[in-house]
C-alpha atoms as one frame of an Amber mdcrd trajectory, in Angstrom:
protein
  20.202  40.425 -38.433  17.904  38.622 -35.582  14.573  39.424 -35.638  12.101
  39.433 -32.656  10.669  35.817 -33.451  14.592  34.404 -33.222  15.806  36.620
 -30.114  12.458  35.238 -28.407  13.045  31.252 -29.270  16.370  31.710 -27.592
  15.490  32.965 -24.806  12.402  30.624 -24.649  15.179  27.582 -25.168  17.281
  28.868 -22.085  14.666  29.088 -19.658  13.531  25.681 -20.485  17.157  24.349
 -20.609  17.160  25.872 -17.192  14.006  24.679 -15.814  15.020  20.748 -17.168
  18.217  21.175 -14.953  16.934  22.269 -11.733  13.914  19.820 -12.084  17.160
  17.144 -12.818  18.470  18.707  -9.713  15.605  18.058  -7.537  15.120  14.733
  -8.587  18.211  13.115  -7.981  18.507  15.331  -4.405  15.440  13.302  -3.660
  18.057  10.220  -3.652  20.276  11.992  -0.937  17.684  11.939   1.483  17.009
   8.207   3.049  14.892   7.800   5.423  13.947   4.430   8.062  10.399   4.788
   9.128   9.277   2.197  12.083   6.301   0.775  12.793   4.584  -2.065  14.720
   2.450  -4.845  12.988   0.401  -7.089  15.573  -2.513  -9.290  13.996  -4.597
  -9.828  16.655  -6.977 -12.632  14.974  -7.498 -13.989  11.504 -10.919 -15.356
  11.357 -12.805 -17.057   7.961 -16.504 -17.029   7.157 -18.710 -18.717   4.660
 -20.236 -15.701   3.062 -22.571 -15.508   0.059 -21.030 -13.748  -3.091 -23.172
 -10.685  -3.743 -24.000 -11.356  -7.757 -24.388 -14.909  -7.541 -26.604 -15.956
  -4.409 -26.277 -19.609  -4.287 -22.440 -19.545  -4.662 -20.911 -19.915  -1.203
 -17.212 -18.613  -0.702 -14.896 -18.453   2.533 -14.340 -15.015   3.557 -11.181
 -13.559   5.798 -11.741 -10.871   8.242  -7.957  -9.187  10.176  -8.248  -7.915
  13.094  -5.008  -5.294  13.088  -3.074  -2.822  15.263  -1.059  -0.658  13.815
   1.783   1.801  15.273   4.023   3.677  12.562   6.015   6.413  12.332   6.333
   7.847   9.122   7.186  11.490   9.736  11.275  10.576   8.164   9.492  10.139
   4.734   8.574  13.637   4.691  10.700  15.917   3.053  10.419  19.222   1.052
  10.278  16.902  -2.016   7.086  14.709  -1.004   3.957  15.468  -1.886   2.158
  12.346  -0.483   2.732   9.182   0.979   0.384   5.728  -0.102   0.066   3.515
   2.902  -1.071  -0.274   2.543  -1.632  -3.352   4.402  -0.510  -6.672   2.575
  -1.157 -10.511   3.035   0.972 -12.735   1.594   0.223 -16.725   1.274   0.675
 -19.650  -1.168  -2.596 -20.999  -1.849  -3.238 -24.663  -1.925  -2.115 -24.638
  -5.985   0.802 -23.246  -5.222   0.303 -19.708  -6.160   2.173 -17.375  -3.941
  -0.603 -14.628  -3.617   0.111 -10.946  -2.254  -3.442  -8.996  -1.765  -3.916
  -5.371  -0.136  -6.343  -5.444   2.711  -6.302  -1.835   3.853  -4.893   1.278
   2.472  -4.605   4.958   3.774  -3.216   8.008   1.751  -1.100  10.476   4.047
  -0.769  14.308   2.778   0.629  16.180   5.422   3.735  15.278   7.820   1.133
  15.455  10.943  -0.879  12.928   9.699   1.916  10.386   9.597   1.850   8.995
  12.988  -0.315   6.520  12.390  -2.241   4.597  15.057  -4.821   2.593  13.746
  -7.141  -0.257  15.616  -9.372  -2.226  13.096 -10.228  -4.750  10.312  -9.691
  -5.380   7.100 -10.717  -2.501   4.619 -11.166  -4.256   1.496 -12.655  -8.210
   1.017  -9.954 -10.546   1.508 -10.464 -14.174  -0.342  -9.135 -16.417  -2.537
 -10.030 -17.354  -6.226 -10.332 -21.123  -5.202 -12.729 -19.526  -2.675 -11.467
 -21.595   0.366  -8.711 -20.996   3.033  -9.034 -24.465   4.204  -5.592 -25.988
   3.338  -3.688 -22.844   3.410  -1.625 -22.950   6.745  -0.553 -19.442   7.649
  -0.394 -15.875   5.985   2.111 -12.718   6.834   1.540  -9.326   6.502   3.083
  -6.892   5.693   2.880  -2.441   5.575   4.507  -0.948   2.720   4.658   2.495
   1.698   4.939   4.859  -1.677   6.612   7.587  -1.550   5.329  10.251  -4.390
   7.414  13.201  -4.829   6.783  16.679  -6.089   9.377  15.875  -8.821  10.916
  12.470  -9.733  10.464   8.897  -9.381   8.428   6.874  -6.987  10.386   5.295
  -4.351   8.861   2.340  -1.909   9.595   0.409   0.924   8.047  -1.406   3.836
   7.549   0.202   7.843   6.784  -2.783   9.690   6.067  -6.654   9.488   4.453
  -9.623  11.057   7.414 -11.196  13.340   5.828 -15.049  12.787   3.007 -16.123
  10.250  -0.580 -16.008  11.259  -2.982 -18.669  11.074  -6.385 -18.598   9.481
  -9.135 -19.530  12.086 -12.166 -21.392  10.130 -15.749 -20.518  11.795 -19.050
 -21.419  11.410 -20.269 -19.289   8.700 -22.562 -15.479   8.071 -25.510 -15.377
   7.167
């Protein structure tokens, strides 16, 4: 009456019926689980440069440079469900147009639950300017880590560890050569 073909599809269609639930199961288990990770933000300085832009020589643009300290705990994020964790450093500022501007100025990617204490002393990882290609009339800047949470199985969650208590001001100098 069932031959091997149809005995083998149905048994193919319950283990996959199976596997879909407990990888349903897992992911919304991942929702039980909330965690508060703390951290410390200090910006120590915000200084801006005239710099040269690297394709075009005699096009001059204001460069920022952050000088950061950093102090997080992130070990509550890990769970049996994480596989890694995205760290990142945000400034946010409203440019003299108007444009409220968020841009990532250092980034870290955390595998393992003893790598997230995170202590870190330093600048800026990535360049940090604006299209208009002067800070001049913009006032102040806060900043901001966030994380991502990727799981194993399910969706990416986010949130944000620490933050700048007041906004920081941008310090013009003379200029790099």
């Amino acid at each position: 009456m069932h031959s091997i073909i149809s005995r083998v599809n149905n048994v193919s269609a319950f283990l996959s019926t199976c596997m879909m639930c407990l990888l349903g199961a897992i992911a919304l288990s991942s929702f039980l689980f909330t965690a508060d990770p703390k951290g410390e933000l200090t910006i120590a300085a915000v200084k801006v440069y005239n710099a040269k832009v690297p394709r075009y020589p005699r096009r001059k643009q204001e460069m920022a440079f952050v000088n950061f300290d950093l102090k997080a705990d992130l070990t509550p994020l890990f769970n049996w469900n994480t596989k890694q964790l995205f760290l990142y450093l945000e400034a946010e500022y409203v440019n003299t147009e108007g444009v409220h501007n968020e841009v990532v100025i250092w980034d870290r990617i955390v595998r393992r639950k003893e790598d997230a204490l995170i202590k870190v002393s330093g600048k800026n990882k990535y360049a940090f300017r604006d299209f208009s290609r002067k800070f001049k009339d913009i006032p102040t800047s806060n900043y901001t880590l966030k994380y991502s949470v990727m799981p194993y199985v399910g969706l990416l969650t986010w949130g944000e560890a620490a933050t700048t208590l007041e906004p920081v001001e941008f310090h013009v100098e003379d200029h790099i050569s």
